[in-house]
Amino acid sequence: AFGKRLDAVLLDKMTEQQLGQLYELRKETKGLQTPQELEELAKEEAELLKSVAATLPASALSSAAS
C-alpha cells in the first residue's frame, strides 16, 4: 500500500532479511518522492534502524562501529 505507514506489529514480525529488503526498496524508491515525503521517509527509516539495532546483541553493534 503506497503511502501508508507500516504497522509496528508487522515490522516486529519481519525477519532481519525482510527488514533489509524493505530498507533497500525504500532507498531505491526515494527518487519518486517530494522533498517533504523524503524528510518523512528519513525519519521513518531512522526509527526502523533503531528498532533493528535494538534487536541485535551489543557485540554486533560494537563490531559494526569499528
CSV table of N, CA and C in Angstrom, one decimal:
chain,number,residue,atom,x,y,z
A,1,ALA,N,0.9,-1.2,0.0
A,1,ALA,CA,0.0,0.0,0.0
A,1,ALA,C,0.9,1.2,0.0
A,2,PHE,N,1.0,1.9,-1.1
A,2,PHE,CA,1.9,3.0,-1.3
A,2,PHE,C,1.4,4.2,-0.4
A,3,GLY,N,2.3,4.8,0.3
A,3,GLY,CA,1.9,6.0,1.1
A,3,GLY,C,1.4,5.7,2.4
A,4,LYS,N,1.2,4.5,2.8
A,4,LYS,CA,0.7,4.1,4.1
A,4,LYS,C,1.9,3.7,5.1
A,5,ARG,N,1.7,4.1,6.3
A,5,ARG,CA,2.7,3.7,7.3
A,5,ARG,C,2.6,2.2,7.6
A,6,LEU,N,3.7,1.5,7.8
A,6,LEU,CA,3.7,0.1,8.1
A,6,LEU,C,3.4,-0.1,9.6
A,7,ASP,N,2.6,-1.0,9.9
A,7,ASP,CA,2.2,-1.3,11.3
A,7,ASP,C,3.4,-1.8,12.0
A,8,ALA,N,3.6,-1.3,13.2
A,8,ALA,CA,4.7,-1.8,14.1
A,8,ALA,C,4.7,-3.3,14.4
A,9,VAL,N,3.5,-3.8,14.5
A,9,VAL,CA,3.4,-5.3,14.7
A,9,VAL,C,3.9,-6.0,13.5
A,10,LEU,N,3.6,-5.6,12.3
A,10,LEU,CA,4.1,-6.2,11.1
A,10,LEU,C,5.6,-6.1,11.1
A,11,LEU,N,6.2,-4.9,11.4
A,11,LEU,CA,7.6,-4.8,11.4
A,11,LEU,C,8.3,-5.7,12.4
A,12,ASP,N,7.7,-5.9,13.6
A,12,ASP,CA,8.2,-6.8,14.6
A,12,ASP,C,8.2,-8.2,14.1
A,13,LYS,N,7.3,-8.6,13.2
A,13,LYS,CA,7.3,-10.0,12.8
A,13,LYS,C,8.2,-10.3,11.6
A,14,MET,N,8.8,-9.2,11.0
A,14,MET,CA,9.7,-9.4,9.9
A,14,MET,C,11.1,-9.9,10.3
A,15,THR,N,11.6,-10.7,9.5
A,15,THR,CA,13.0,-11.2,9.8
A,15,THR,C,14.0,-10.1,9.4
A,16,GLU,N,15.2,-10.3,9.9
A,16,GLU,CA,16.3,-9.4,9.5
A,16,GLU,C,16.4,-9.2,8.0
A,17,GLN,N,16.3,-10.3,7.3
A,17,GLN,CA,16.4,-10.3,5.9
A,17,GLN,C,15.3,-9.5,5.2
A,18,GLN,N,14.1,-9.7,5.7
A,18,GLN,CA,13.0,-8.9,5.2
A,18,GLN,C,13.1,-7.4,5.5
A,19,LEU,N,13.6,-7.1,6.7
A,19,LEU,CA,13.8,-5.7,7.0
A,19,LEU,C,14.9,-5.1,6.1
A,20,GLY,N,15.9,-5.8,5.9
A,20,GLY,CA,17.0,-5.4,5.0
A,20,GLY,C,16.4,-5.1,3.6
A,21,GLN,N,15.6,-6.0,3.1
A,21,GLN,CA,15.0,-5.9,1.8
A,21,GLN,C,14.1,-4.6,1.7
A,22,LEU,N,13.3,-4.4,2.8
A,22,LEU,CA,12.5,-3.3,2.9
A,22,LEU,C,13.3,-2.0,2.8
A,23,TYR,N,14.4,-2.0,3.6
A,23,TYR,CA,15.3,-0.8,3.6
A,23,TYR,C,15.9,-0.6,2.2
A,24,GLU,N,16.3,-1.6,1.5
A,24,GLU,CA,16.8,-1.4,0.1
A,24,GLU,C,15.7,-0.9,-0.8
A,25,LEU,N,14.5,-1.4,-0.7
A,25,LEU,CA,13.4,-1.0,-1.5
A,25,LEU,C,13.1,0.5,-1.3
A,26,ARG,N,13.1,0.9,-0.1
A,26,ARG,CA,12.9,2.3,0.2
A,26,ARG,C,14.0,3.2,-0.3
A,27,LYS,N,15.2,2.8,-0.3
A,27,LYS,CA,16.3,3.5,-0.8
A,27,LYS,C,16.1,3.7,-2.3
A,28,GLU,N,15.7,2.7,-3.0
A,28,GLU,CA,15.6,2.7,-4.5
A,28,GLU,C,14.4,3.6,-4.9
A,29,THR,N,13.4,3.7,-4.1
A,29,THR,CA,12.2,4.4,-4.5
A,29,THR,C,12.2,5.8,-4.0
A,30,LYS,N,13.2,6.3,-3.3
A,30,LYS,CA,13.2,7.6,-2.8
A,30,LYS,C,13.2,8.7,-3.9
A,31,GLY,N,13.7,8.4,-5.1
A,31,GLY,CA,13.7,9.4,-6.1
A,31,GLY,C,12.3,9.7,-6.6
A,32,LEU,N,11.3,9.0,-6.2
A,32,LEU,CA,10.0,9.2,-6.7
A,32,LEU,C,9.2,10.1,-5.7
A,33,GLN,N,9.8,10.6,-4.7
A,33,GLN,CA,9.1,11.3,-3.6
A,33,GLN,C,9.4,12.8,-3.7
A,34,THR,N,8.5,13.6,-3.1
A,34,THR,CA,8.8,15.0,-2.9
A,34,THR,C,9.7,15.3,-1.8
A,35,PRO,N,10.3,16.4,-1.7
A,35,PRO,CA,11.3,16.7,-0.6
A,35,PRO,C,10.6,16.5,0.8
A,36,GLN,N,9.3,16.9,1.0
A,36,GLN,CA,8.7,16.7,2.2
A,36,GLN,C,8.5,15.2,2.5
A,37,GLU,N,8.1,14.4,1.5
A,37,GLU,CA,8.0,13.0,1.7
A,37,GLU,C,9.3,12.3,2.0
A,38,LEU,N,10.4,12.8,1.4
A,38,LEU,CA,11.7,12.3,1.7
A,38,LEU,C,12.1,12.5,3.1
A,39,GLU,N,11.8,13.7,3.6
A,39,GLU,CA,12.1,14.0,5.0
A,39,GLU,C,11.3,13.1,6.0
A,40,GLU,N,10.1,12.8,5.7
A,40,GLU,CA,9.3,11.9,6.5
A,40,GLU,C,9.8,10.4,6.4
A,41,LEU,N,10.2,10.1,5.2
A,41,LEU,CA,10.8,8.7,5.0
A,41,LEU,C,12.1,8.6,5.7
A,42,ALA,N,12.9,9.7,5.8
A,42,ALA,CA,14.2,9.6,6.5
A,42,ALA,C,13.9,9.4,8.0
A,43,LYS,N,12.9,10.1,8.5
A,43,LYS,CA,12.5,9.9,9.9
A,43,LYS,C,12.1,8.5,10.2
A,44,GLU,N,11.2,8.0,9.3
A,44,GLU,CA,10.7,6.6,9.5
A,44,GLU,C,11.9,5.6,9.4
A,45,GLU,N,12.8,5.8,8.5
A,45,GLU,CA,14.0,5.0,8.3
A,45,GLU,C,14.8,5.0,9.5
A,46,ALA,N,15.0,6.1,10.1
A,46,ALA,CA,15.8,6.2,11.4
A,46,ALA,C,15.2,5.4,12.5
A,47,GLU,N,13.8,5.5,12.6
A,47,GLU,CA,13.1,4.7,13.6
A,47,GLU,C,13.2,3.2,13.3
A,48,LEU,N,13.1,2.8,12.0
A,48,LEU,CA,13.3,1.4,11.7
A,48,LEU,C,14.7,0.9,12.0
A,49,LEU,N,15.7,1.7,11.7
A,49,LEU,CA,17.0,1.3,12.0
A,49,LEU,C,17.3,1.1,13.5
A,50,LYS,N,16.7,2.0,14.3
A,50,LYS,CA,16.8,2.0,15.7
A,50,LYS,C,16.1,0.7,16.3
A,51,SER,N,15.0,0.4,15.7
A,51,SER,CA,14.3,-0.8,16.2
A,51,SER,C,15.0,-2.1,15.8
A,52,VAL,N,15.7,-2.1,14.6
A,52,VAL,CA,16.5,-3.2,14.2
A,52,VAL,C,17.7,-3.3,15.1
A,53,ALA,N,18.4,-2.2,15.4
A,53,ALA,CA,19.6,-2.2,16.2
A,53,ALA,C,19.2,-2.7,17.6
A,54,ALA,N,18.0,-2.4,18.1
A,54,ALA,CA,17.6,-2.8,19.5
A,54,ALA,C,17.5,-4.3,19.6
A,55,THR,N,17.3,-5.0,18.4
A,55,THR,CA,17.2,-6.5,18.5
A,55,THR,C,18.6,-7.2,18.4
A,56,LEU,N,19.6,-6.4,18.0
A,56,LEU,CA,20.9,-7.0,17.9
A,56,LEU,C,21.7,-7.1,19.2
A,57,PRO,N,22.5,-8.1,19.4
A,57,PRO,CA,23.3,-8.1,20.6
A,57,PRO,C,24.3,-7.0,20.6
A,58,ALA,N,24.7,-6.6,21.8
A,58,ALA,CA,25.7,-5.4,21.9
A,58,ALA,C,27.0,-5.7,21.1
A,59,SER,N,27.4,-7.0,21.1
A,59,SER,CA,28.7,-7.3,20.4
A,59,SER,C,28.5,-7.1,18.9
A,60,ALA,N,27.4,-7.2,18.3
A,60,ALA,CA,27.2,-7.0,16.9
A,60,ALA,C,27.3,-5.5,16.6
A,61,LEU,N,26.8,-4.7,17.5
A,61,LEU,CA,26.8,-3.2,17.3
A,61,LEU,C,28.2,-2.7,17.5
A,62,SER,N,29.0,-3.2,18.5
A,62,SER,CA,30.3,-2.7,18.7
A,62,SER,C,31.2,-3.1,17.5
A,63,SER,N,31.1,-4.2,16.9
A,63,SER,CA,31.9,-4.6,15.8
A,63,SER,C,31.5,-3.9,14.6
A,64,ALA,N,30.3,-3.5,14.4
A,64,ALA,CA,29.9,-2.7,13.3
A,64,ALA,C,30.4,-1.3,13.3
A,65,ALA,N,30.6,-0.8,14.5
A,65,ALA,CA,31.1,0.6,14.6
A,65,ALA,C,32.6,0.7,14.4
A,66,SER,N,33.3,-0.4,14.5
A,66,SER,CA,34.8,-0.3,14.3
A,66,SER,C,35.2,-0.6,12.9
